[in-house]
mmCIF file of C-alpha atoms in Angstrom:
data_model
loop_
_atom_site.group_PDB
_atom_site.id
_atom_site.type_symbol
_atom_site.label_atom_id
_atom_site.label_comp_id
_atom_site.label_asym_id
_atom_site.label_seq_id
_atom_site.Cartn_x
_atom_site.Cartn_y
_atom_site.Cartn_z
ATOM 1 C CA MET A 1 198.893 -35.136 -57.822
ATOM 2 C CA LYS A 2 195.255 -33.972 -58.145
ATOM 3 C CA VAL A 3 194.153 -36.401 -55.468
ATOM 4 C CA ALA A 4 196.861 -35.180 -53.074
ATOM 5 C CA ARG A 5 195.657 -31.598 -53.673
ATOM 6 C CA THR A 6 192.093 -32.552 -53.017
ATOM 7 C CA ILE A 7 193.030 -34.134 -49.703
ATOM 8 C CA ALA A 8 194.951 -31.110 -48.676
ATOM 9 C CA MET A 9 192.188 -28.942 -49.499
ATOM 10 C CA ALA A 10 189.630 -31.115 -47.572
ATOM 11 C CA ALA A 11 192.108 -30.995 -44.500
ATOM 12 C CA LEU A 12 192.218 -27.244 -44.788
ATOM 13 C CA LEU A 13 188.515 -27.093 -44.779
ATOM 14 C CA VAL A 14 188.319 -29.207 -41.785
ATOM 15 C CA VAL A 15 190.820 -27.026 -39.884
ATOM 16 C CA ALA A 16 188.783 -23.897 -40.924
ATOM 17 C CA ASN A 17 185.607 -25.411 -39.666
ATOM 18 C CA ALA A 18 187.074 -26.486 -36.389
ATOM 19 C CA GLY A 19 188.368 -23.006 -35.785
ATOM 20 C CA ALA A 20 184.968 -21.440 -36.408
ATOM 21 C CA ALA A 21 182.983 -23.748 -34.197
ATOM 22 C CA GLU A 22 180.065 -22.164 -32.352
ATOM 23 C CA ILE A 23 179.818 -22.270 -28.718
ATOM 24 C CA PRO A 24 177.386 -25.067 -27.521
ATOM 25 C CA GLN A 25 174.211 -23.949 -25.964
ATOM 26 C CA SER A 26 175.111 -25.342 -22.455
ATOM 27 C CA GLU A 27 178.313 -23.218 -22.499
ATOM 28 C CA ARG A 28 176.840 -19.890 -23.302
ATOM 29 C CA ARG A 29 177.767 -17.147 -20.829
ATOM 30 C CA SER A 30 176.785 -13.526 -20.453
ATOM 31 C CA GLY A 31 179.589 -11.003 -19.988
ATOM 32 C CA PHE A 32 178.103 -10.627 -16.555
ATOM 33 C CA SER A 33 179.565 -13.875 -15.345
ATOM 34 C CA PHE A 34 183.110 -12.752 -16.405
ATOM 35 C CA MET A 35 182.954 -9.877 -14.161
ATOM 36 C CA ALA A 36 184.498 -9.409 -10.687
ATOM 37 C CA PRO A 37 181.938 -9.669 -7.812
ATOM 38 C CA ASP A 38 182.179 -5.892 -7.044
ATOM 39 C CA THR A 39 181.141 -4.976 -10.503
ATOM 40 C CA GLN A 40 178.385 -7.699 -10.520
ATOM 41 C CA ALA A 41 176.976 -6.174 -7.383
ATOM 42 C CA MET A 42 177.029 -2.759 -8.943
ATOM 43 C CA GLN A 43 174.916 -3.935 -11.714
ATOM 44 C CA ASN A 44 172.502 -5.868 -9.602
ATOM 45 C CA ASP A 45 171.540 -3.079 -7.162
ATOM 46 C CA ASP A 46 169.483 -0.509 -8.973
ATOM 47 C CA THR A 47 170.577 2.138 -6.632
ATOM 48 C CA ASN A 48 174.297 1.439 -7.336
ATOM 49 C CA ASN A 49 174.044 1.016 -11.153
ATOM 50 C CA PRO A 50 174.910 4.209 -12.762
ATOM 51 C CA GLY A 51 172.976 2.954 -15.878
ATOM 52 C CA MET A 52 169.879 3.745 -13.867
ATOM 53 C CA LEU A 53 170.576 7.419 -14.063
ATOM 54 C CA TRP A 54 170.027 7.295 -17.871
ATOM 55 C CA VAL A 55 166.779 5.077 -17.278
ATOM 56 C CA LEU A 56 165.500 7.818 -14.862
ATOM 57 C CA ASP A 57 166.218 10.577 -17.462
ATOM 58 C CA GLY A 58 164.732 8.470 -20.207
ATOM 59 C CA GLU A 59 161.500 8.041 -18.131
ATOM 60 C CA ALA A 60 161.224 11.931 -18.139
ATOM 61 C CA LEU A 61 161.955 12.118 -21.851
ATOM 62 C CA TRP A 62 159.419 9.545 -22.636
ATOM 63 C CA LYS A 63 156.710 11.869 -21.306
ATOM 64 C CA ARG A 64 157.970 15.125 -22.971
ATOM 65 C CA LYS A 65 156.448 16.389 -26.031
ATOM 66 C CA ALA A 66 158.728 16.915 -28.908
ATOM 67 C CA GLY A 67 158.743 17.973 -32.587
ATOM 68 C CA SER A 68 156.205 19.817 -34.598
ATOM 69 C CA ALA A 69 153.549 17.186 -34.018
ATOM 70 C CA ASP A 70 153.847 18.141 -30.371
ATOM 71 C CA LYS A 71 153.590 14.492 -29.268
ATOM 72 C CA ALA A 72 155.471 12.671 -26.584
ATOM 73 C CA CYS A 73 156.407 8.935 -26.840
ATOM 74 C CA ALA A 74 153.829 8.321 -24.068
ATOM 75 C CA ASP A 75 151.003 9.918 -26.221
ATOM 76 C CA CYS A 76 151.066 6.989 -28.580
ATOM 77 C CA HIS A 77 152.645 4.365 -26.575
ATOM 78 C CA GLY A 78 151.144 5.012 -23.150
ATOM 79 C CA ASP A 79 152.700 3.246 -20.152
ATOM 80 C CA ALA A 80 156.080 1.922 -21.195
ATOM 81 C CA SER A 81 156.094 -0.853 -18.551
ATOM 82 C CA THR A 82 153.397 -2.635 -20.568
ATOM 83 C CA SER A 83 153.800 -1.242 -24.177
ATOM 84 C CA MET A 84 157.568 -1.479 -24.196
ATOM 85 C CA LYS A 85 157.890 -4.767 -22.232
ATOM 86 C CA GLY A 86 159.996 -7.207 -24.429
ATOM 87 C CA VAL A 87 160.397 -4.869 -27.223
ATOM 88 C CA ALA A 88 164.259 -4.298 -26.738
ATOM 89 C CA ALA A 89 164.605 -8.174 -26.568
ATOM 90 C CA ARG A 90 163.208 -8.347 -30.303
ATOM 91 C CA TYR A 91 165.528 -5.585 -31.865
ATOM 92 C CA PRO A 92 167.027 -5.184 -34.409
ATOM 93 C CA ALA A 93 163.728 -5.911 -36.211
ATOM 94 C CA PHE A 94 162.626 -5.880 -39.959
ATOM 95 C CA ASP A 95 161.282 -2.518 -41.126
ATOM 96 C CA LYS A 96 158.905 -2.980 -43.950
ATOM 97 C CA ALA A 97 159.088 0.440 -45.328
ATOM 98 C CA LEU A 98 162.879 0.525 -45.467
ATOM 99 C CA GLY A 99 163.146 -3.316 -46.428
ATOM 100 C CA ARG A 100 166.011 -3.860 -43.912
ATOM 101 C CA PRO A 101 166.484 -4.355 -40.131
ATOM 102 C CA VAL A 102 166.661 -1.448 -37.872
ATOM 103 C CA ASP A 103 168.022 -1.402 -34.395
ATOM 104 C CA LEU A 104 166.300 0.192 -31.482
ATOM 105 C CA GLU A 105 168.067 3.470 -31.778
ATOM 106 C CA GLN A 106 167.056 3.735 -35.473
ATOM 107 C CA ARG A 107 163.475 2.797 -34.478
ATOM 108 C CA ILE A 108 163.411 5.798 -31.978
ATOM 109 C CA ASN A 109 164.684 8.107 -34.793
ATOM 110 C CA LEU A 110 162.185 6.673 -37.262
ATOM 111 C CA CYS A 111 159.407 7.406 -34.676
ATOM 112 C CA ARG A 112 160.721 10.786 -34.065
ATOM 113 C CA ALA A 113 160.847 11.579 -37.998
ATOM 114 C CA ASN A 114 157.461 9.954 -38.824
ATOM 115 C CA ARG A 115 155.322 10.499 -35.836
ATOM 116 C CA GLN A 116 156.820 13.353 -33.808
ATOM 117 C CA GLN A 117 158.163 15.346 -36.746
ATOM 118 C CA ALA A 118 161.195 16.070 -34.775
ATOM 119 C CA ALA A 119 164.837 16.194 -35.743
ATOM 120 C CA PRO A 120 166.644 12.730 -35.244
ATOM 121 C CA LEU A 121 168.859 12.390 -32.240
ATOM 122 C CA ALA A 122 172.563 11.949 -32.821
ATOM 123 C CA TYR A 123 174.063 8.455 -32.017
ATOM 124 C CA GLU A 124 175.527 8.234 -28.517
ATOM 125 C CA SER A 125 173.913 11.581 -27.492
ATOM 126 C CA ARG A 126 172.530 11.708 -24.032
ATOM 127 C CA ASP A 127 168.837 11.902 -25.159
ATOM 128 C CA LEU A 128 168.973 8.892 -27.489
ATOM 129 C CA LEU A 129 170.915 6.876 -24.775
ATOM 130 C CA THR A 130 168.356 7.729 -22.165
ATOM 131 C CA LEU A 131 165.412 6.802 -24.333
ATOM 132 C CA THR A 132 167.003 3.535 -25.404
ATOM 133 C CA ALA A 133 168.089 2.721 -21.855
ATOM 134 C CA PHE A 134 164.529 3.431 -20.587
ATOM 135 C CA ILE A 135 162.976 1.257 -23.275
ATOM 136 C CA ALA A 136 165.629 -1.544 -22.871
ATOM 137 C CA ARG A 137 165.009 -1.501 -19.055
ATOM 138 C CA GLN A 138 161.400 -2.543 -19.754
ATOM 139 C CA SER A 139 162.746 -5.949 -21.047
ATOM 140 C CA HIS A 140 164.740 -6.643 -18.043
ATOM 141 C CA GLY A 141 164.942 -10.530 -17.518
ATOM 142 C CA ILE A 142 163.055 -11.177 -20.781
ATOM 143 C CA ALA A 143 164.631 -13.843 -23.156
ATOM 144 C CA ILE A 144 166.216 -12.361 -26.301
ATOM 145 C CA GLU A 145 164.265 -13.316 -29.521
ATOM 146 C CA ALA A 146 165.436 -10.921 -32.123
ATOM 147 C CA ASP A 147 165.566 -13.408 -35.007
ATOM 148 C CA THR A 148 161.986 -14.774 -35.331
ATOM 149 C CA ASP A 149 160.980 -12.937 -38.437
ATOM 150 C CA PRO A 150 161.838 -14.956 -41.621
ATOM 151 C CA GLN A 151 162.529 -11.749 -43.504
ATOM 152 C CA LEU A 152 165.661 -11.253 -41.357
ATOM 153 C CA GLU A 153 167.220 -14.517 -42.479
ATOM 154 C CA PRO A 154 169.431 -12.972 -45.219
ATOM 155 C CA PHE A 155 170.580 -10.136 -42.903
ATOM 156 C CA ILE A 156 171.453 -12.536 -40.164
ATOM 157 C CA ALA A 157 173.524 -14.476 -42.765
ATOM 158 C CA LYS A 158 175.333 -11.299 -43.760
ATOM 159 C CA GLY A 159 175.951 -10.517 -40.099
ATOM 160 C CA ARG A 160 177.311 -13.993 -39.533
ATOM 161 C CA ALA A 161 179.571 -13.721 -42.637
ATOM 162 C CA LEU A 162 180.850 -10.291 -41.290
ATOM 163 C CA TYR A 163 181.460 -11.808 -37.832
ATOM 164 C CA SER A 164 183.578 -14.606 -39.389
ATOM 165 C CA GLN A 165 185.448 -12.440 -41.868
ATOM 166 C CA ARG A 166 189.061 -11.613 -41.004
ATOM 167 C CA GLN A 167 189.797 -7.959 -41.274
ATOM 168 C CA GLY A 168 192.145 -5.074 -40.217
ATOM 169 C CA GLN A 169 195.863 -5.007 -39.722
ATOM 170 C CA LEU A 170 195.725 -7.712 -37.107
ATOM 171 C CA ASN A 171 193.663 -9.879 -39.546
ATOM 172 C CA LEU A 172 191.229 -11.060 -36.999
ATOM 173 C CA ALA A 173 187.444 -11.944 -37.200
ATOM 174 C CA CYS A 174 185.023 -11.402 -34.289
ATOM 175 C CA ALA A 175 185.036 -15.306 -34.104
ATOM 176 C CA ASN A 176 188.788 -15.566 -33.486
ATOM 177 C CA CYS A 177 188.276 -13.983 -30.098
ATOM 178 C CA HIS A 178 184.683 -14.527 -29.023
ATOM 179 C CA ASP A 179 184.033 -18.121 -30.445
ATOM 180 C CA ASP A 180 187.546 -19.555 -30.286
ATOM 181 C CA ASN A 181 189.245 -17.805 -27.274
ATOM 182 C CA TRP A 182 186.375 -16.675 -25.036
ATOM 183 C CA ASP A 183 187.849 -18.758 -22.137
ATOM 184 C CA LYS A 184 191.142 -16.878 -22.116
ATOM 185 C CA ARG A 185 192.262 -13.340 -21.302
ATOM 186 C CA LEU A 186 193.553 -10.437 -23.423
ATOM 187 C CA ALA A 187 196.127 -8.733 -21.243
ATOM 188 C CA GLY A 188 194.295 -8.486 -17.898
ATOM 189 C CA SER A 189 190.716 -8.580 -19.322
ATOM 190 C CA ALA A 190 188.348 -11.467 -19.914
ATOM 191 C CA ILE A 191 187.541 -11.928 -23.729
ATOM 192 C CA THR A 192 183.956 -12.962 -23.169
ATOM 193 C CA GLN A 193 181.658 -14.425 -25.598
ATOM 194 C CA GLY A 194 180.173 -11.245 -27.194
ATOM 195 C CA ARG A 195 176.602 -11.652 -25.906
ATOM 196 C CA PRO A 196 174.797 -8.441 -26.191
ATOM 197 C CA THR A 197 172.451 -9.037 -23.304
ATOM 198 C CA GLY A 198 172.691 -5.644 -21.516
ATOM 199 C CA TYR A 199 172.713 -2.905 -24.066
ATOM 200 C CA PRO A 200 172.978 0.080 -23.551
ATOM 201 C CA ILE A 201 175.775 -0.660 -21.068
ATOM 202 C CA TYR A 202 177.402 1.465 -18.618
ATOM 203 C CA ARG A 203 181.092 0.677 -19.247
ATOM 204 C CA LEU A 204 183.435 1.612 -16.516
ATOM 205 C CA GLU A 205 186.151 2.463 -19.035
ATOM 206 C CA TRP A 206 183.819 4.952 -20.809
ATOM 207 C CA GLN A 207 182.515 6.231 -17.572
ATOM 208 C CA SER A 208 179.391 6.471 -19.511
ATOM 209 C CA LEU A 209 176.488 4.607 -21.040
ATOM 210 C CA GLY A 210 177.061 3.474 -24.618
ATOM 211 C CA SER A 211 175.268 1.526 -27.389
ATOM 212 C CA LEU A 212 176.131 -1.864 -28.887
ATOM 213 C CA GLN A 213 177.309 -0.022 -31.965
ATOM 214 C CA ARG A 214 179.838 1.801 -29.975
ATOM 215 C CA ARG A 215 181.076 -1.280 -28.401
ATOM 216 C CA VAL A 216 181.366 -3.038 -31.778
ATOM 217 C CA ARG A 217 183.009 -0.066 -33.359
ATOM 218 C CA SER A 218 185.686 -0.025 -30.483
ATOM 219 C CA CYS A 219 186.187 -3.676 -31.011
ATOM 220 C CA ILE A 220 186.786 -3.102 -34.899
ATOM 221 C CA THR A 221 189.225 -0.258 -34.042
ATOM 222 C CA GLY A 222 190.887 -2.733 -31.680
ATOM 223 C CA ILE A 223 191.741 -5.149 -34.616
ATOM 224 C CA ARG A 224 193.001 -2.088 -36.464
ATOM 225 C CA ALA A 225 190.294 -2.121 -39.168
ATOM 226 C CA GLN A 226 188.311 0.964 -40.331
ATOM 227 C CA ALA A 227 185.204 0.956 -38.216
ATOM 228 C CA TYR A 228 181.864 1.374 -40.007
ATOM 229 C CA ASP A 229 179.899 4.641 -39.496
ATOM 230 C CA TYR A 230 177.150 4.749 -36.968
ATOM 231 C CA GLY A 231 173.899 3.453 -38.335
ATOM 232 C CA ALA A 232 175.715 1.538 -41.211
ATOM 233 C CA PRO A 233 173.783 -1.469 -42.454
ATOM 234 C CA GLU A 234 176.814 -3.576 -41.676
ATOM 235 C CA LEU A 235 176.729 -2.645 -37.984
ATOM 236 C CA VAL A 236 172.930 -3.358 -37.733
ATOM 237 C CA GLU A 237 173.590 -6.809 -39.353
ATOM 238 C CA LEU A 238 176.212 -7.569 -36.904
ATOM 239 C CA GLU A 239 174.044 -6.328 -34.018
ATOM 240 C CA LEU A 240 171.324 -8.745 -35.420
ATOM 241 C CA TYR A 241 173.628 -11.570 -35.733
ATOM 242 C CA LEU A 242 174.904 -11.072 -32.229
ATOM 243 C CA MET A 243 171.356 -10.952 -30.751
ATOM 244 C CA SER A 244 170.374 -14.065 -32.645
ATOM 245 C CA ARG A 245 173.497 -15.685 -31.300
ATOM 246 C CA ALA A 246 172.289 -14.804 -27.790
ATOM 247 C CA ARG A 247 168.793 -15.991 -28.446
ATOM 248 C CA GLY A 248 167.028 -17.278 -25.270
ATOM 249 C CA MET A 249 169.446 -15.408 -22.884
ATOM 250 C CA PRO A 250 167.881 -12.879 -20.420
ATOM 251 C CA MET A 251 168.166 -9.170 -20.985
ATOM 252 C CA GLU A 252 170.110 -7.180 -18.357
ATOM 253 C CA SER A 253 169.685 -3.724 -19.623
ATOM 254 C CA PRO A 254 171.255 -1.527 -18.389
ATOM 255 C CA ALA A 255 174.090 -3.779 -17.672
ATOM 256 C CA VAL A 256 177.549 -2.674 -16.126
ATOM 257 C CA ARG A 257 180.626 -3.811 -17.785
ATOM 258 C CA PRO A 258 184.257 -3.098 -17.095
ATOM 259 C CA MET B 1 168.797 18.115 -15.549
ATOM 260 C CA ALA B 2 170.843 16.035 -13.275
ATOM 261 C CA SER B 3 169.505 12.888 -11.744
ATOM 262 C CA ALA B 4 170.346 11.267 -8.449
ATOM 263 C CA LEU B 5 169.896 7.799 -7.022
ATOM 264 C CA ILE B 6 169.370 7.657 -3.332
ATOM 265 C CA ASN B 7 169.139 4.560 -1.106
ATOM 266 C CA VAL B 8 168.055 5.295 2.583
ATOM 267 C CA PRO B 9 166.228 2.559 4.418
ATOM 268 C CA ALA B 10 162.616 3.482 4.806
ATOM 269 C CA LYS B 11 162.448 2.132 8.427
ATOM 270 C CA ALA B 12 164.949 1.558 11.141
ATOM 271 C CA LYS B 13 165.096 0.960 14.847
ATOM 272 C CA LEU B 14 166.409 3.489 17.307
ATOM 273 C CA GLY B 15 170.096 3.097 17.568
ATOM 274 C CA ASP B 16 170.562 1.061 14.318
ATOM 275 C CA ILE B 17 173.533 1.678 12.138
ATOM 276 C CA ILE B 18 172.194 2.363 8.653
ATOM 277 C CA GLU B 19 173.849 2.594 5.297
ATOM 278 C CA ILE B 20 173.189 5.490 3.012
ATOM 279 C CA LYS B 21 174.006 5.135 -0.764
ATOM 280 C CA THR B 22 174.016 8.061 -3.253
ATOM 281 C CA LEU B 23 174.795 8.313 -6.830
ATOM 282 C CA MET B 24 174.862 11.513 -8.701
ATOM 283 C CA SER B 25 174.936 12.064 -12.460
ATOM 284 C CA HIS B 26 177.939 14.124 -13.351
ATOM 285 C CA ILE B 27 180.811 14.055 -16.031
ATOM 286 C CA MET B 28 183.547 14.819 -13.496
ATOM 287 C CA GLU B 29 185.815 16.324 -16.239
ATOM 288 C CA PRO B 30 189.151 16.520 -14.423
ATOM 289 C CA GLY B 31 190.661 19.609 -16.285
ATOM 290 C CA TYR B 32 193.873 17.996 -17.362
ATOM 291 C CA ARG B 33 192.644 16.514 -20.704
ATOM 292 C CA ARG B 34 193.055 18.222 -23.989
ATOM 293 C CA THR B 35 190.997 18.394 -27.168
ATOM 294 C CA ALA B 36 192.308 17.247 -30.459
ATOM 295 C CA SER B 37 193.467 20.893 -31.194
ATOM 296 C CA GLY B 38 195.301 21.050 -27.993
ATOM 297 C CA GLU B 39 193.066 23.271 -25.856
ATOM 298 C CA THR B 40 192.566 22.222 -22.146
ATOM 299 C CA VAL B 41 189.137 20.967 -21.499
ATOM 300 C CA PRO B 42 188.065 23.058 -18.491
ATOM 301 C CA ARG B 43 187.662 21.493 -15.108
ATOM 302 C CA ASP B 44 184.011 20.549 -14.283
ATOM 303 C CA ILE B 45 183.720 18.504 -11.156
ATOM 304 C CA ILE B 46 181.591 18.180 -8.195
ATOM 305 C CA THR B 47 183.503 19.789 -5.222
ATOM 306 C CA SER B 48 181.357 19.107 -2.310
ATOM 307 C CA PHE B 49 178.831 16.802 -1.046
ATOM 308 C CA THR B 50 176.928 17.226 2.218
ATOM 309 C CA CYS B 51 174.224 15.204 3.945
ATOM 310 C CA ARG B 52 172.085 16.779 6.711
ATOM 311 C CA PHE B 53 169.590 15.096 8.907
ATOM 312 C CA ASN B 54 166.922 17.248 10.124
ATOM 313 C CA GLY B 55 169.130 20.183 9.399
ATOM 314 C CA THR B 56 172.213 18.926 11.340
ATOM 315 C CA GLU B 57 175.258 17.948 9.169
ATOM 316 C CA VAL B 58 175.990 14.125 9.543
ATOM 317 C CA PHE B 59 178.492 13.701 6.600
ATOM 318 C CA ARG B 60 180.504 15.790 4.318
ATOM 319 C CA ALA B 61 182.966 14.956 1.599
ATOM 320 C CA ASP B 62 185.208 17.086 -0.673
ATOM 321 C CA LEU B 63 185.693 15.748 -4.138
ATOM 322 C CA PHE B 64 188.680 16.101 -6.411
ATOM 323 C CA PRO B 65 189.655 15.803 -10.097
ATOM 324 C CA ALA B 66 190.591 12.010 -9.836
ATOM 325 C CA ILE B 67 187.221 10.901 -8.964
ATOM 326 C CA ALA B 68 185.274 9.084 -11.672
ATOM 327 C CA ALA B 69 182.131 10.245 -13.387
ATOM 328 C CA ASN B 70 178.819 9.747 -11.686
ATOM 329 C CA PRO B 71 180.160 9.662 -8.071
ATOM 330 C CA PHE B 72 178.940 6.957 -5.913
ATOM 331 C CA ILE B 73 179.162 7.995 -2.177
ATOM 332 C CA THR B 74 178.110 5.602 0.618
ATOM 333 C CA PHE B 75 178.463 6.005 4.285
ATOM 334 C CA PHE B 76 177.029 4.837 7.597
ATOM 335 C CA THR B 77 175.129 6.809 10.189
ATOM 336 C CA THR B 78 173.097 6.086 13.294
ATOM 337 C CA ALA B 79 169.307 6.177 13.378
ATOM 338 C CA THR B 80 168.558 8.700 16.015
ATOM 339 C CA GLY B 81 164.923 9.490 15.174
ATOM 340 C CA SER B 82 162.416 9.884 12.217
ATOM 341 C CA GLY B 83 162.996 12.719 9.845
ATOM 342 C CA LYS B 84 164.554 13.751 6.619
ATOM 343 C CA PHE B 85 167.956 13.354 4.994
ATOM 344 C CA GLU B 86 168.903 16.249 2.781
ATOM 345 C CA PHE B 87 171.728 15.729 0.287
ATOM 346 C CA GLU B 88 173.482 18.485 -1.484
ATOM 347 C CA TRP B 89 176.038 18.298 -4.262
ATOM 348 C CA ILE B 90 177.951 21.476 -5.095
ATOM 349 C CA GLY B 91 180.423 21.862 -8.028
ATOM 350 C CA ASP B 92 182.052 23.908 -10.820
ATOM 351 C CA LYS B 93 180.071 26.017 -13.309
ATOM 352 C CA GLY B 94 177.367 26.720 -10.699
ATOM 353 C CA PHE B 95 176.419 23.031 -10.284
ATOM 354 C CA ALA B 96 174.107 22.661 -7.298
ATOM 355 C CA GLU B 97 171.626 19.890 -6.802
ATOM 356 C CA THR B 98 169.678 18.854 -3.782
ATOM 357 C CA THR B 99 167.431 15.813 -3.016
ATOM 358 C CA SER B 100 165.966 14.263 0.149
ATOM 359 C CA ALA B 101 164.721 11.069 1.544
ATOM 360 C CA SER B 102 162.680 10.276 4.768
ATOM 361 C CA ILE B 103 163.127 7.604 7.342
ATOM 362 C CA VAL B 104 160.904 6.261 10.044
ATOM 363 C CA VAL B 105 162.556 5.297 13.265
ATOM 364 C CA GLU B 106 160.629 2.963 15.632
#
């Protein structure tokens, strides 16, 4: 009896592992490759890509003085094309003072609080999106390497656990769609592999630019679970795991997605 | 602060048909949506787009509420000489933006 139960358990474990198989390196695909040629063309031409409107505004904001320190981003960081090159490809990154990873949006707000003595910018506000888009644009074409810091390991593990955790009324984990069924469609839309290569993205459905947290929150709402608040550690850990999962893939920011 | 992206070829040959692409930052709020409390969100759209070449109108478009945010307008014209294209967007709530781009025709 006991032997039989052990065999049944082992069989169950094998099935569970098979379901959660990670996508092999050779089959990794950016969301870009799932899009229609028209949408791809929109992303590839900088004068067609609406995300570039935010990049343009971000460039102006980069040079504008803010806060009681009366400093602009450019006063410390200088020319963004050199100082910010590759930065977005390494975020979320470990913050020593906080003892946890922070994403690019949180880094901008930490800089505002500590260096500019300015009020934090709200998540998804135009100013925060323009700055993020402008900074992320400087990493265009650079390979993602957000997981090099060994201090991040426990947080990546937490993100991975959350990614594989079934939740919500539909009882789905991220992995159930984006690892197991990425080659299929959900209604008319491609499911994709969940590679965060182009954030912040201009999403045609949103008719606006939006962050990775916004995208993840709308996925969580889609499985009818309670979405974490913007800036919640769980969301940052998920962002971190998603970025580590896309290690080596080139950044496309600002990407266009349907 | 509204930003625009303009794509006009820097150079063209006389008589060439050239493509002009314009992208304007605008929310294009249609005026049919309601807030959570039931109030109508007032319409806020671009209503007119004009392109002039050296002062002469070469293209005009009227825009309506069903047009998506950040309207992308592209059209063709013939290169008749060197000069300046001037673009103008006019809309609700006093929205008025202009920008220009030059072309050299050989």
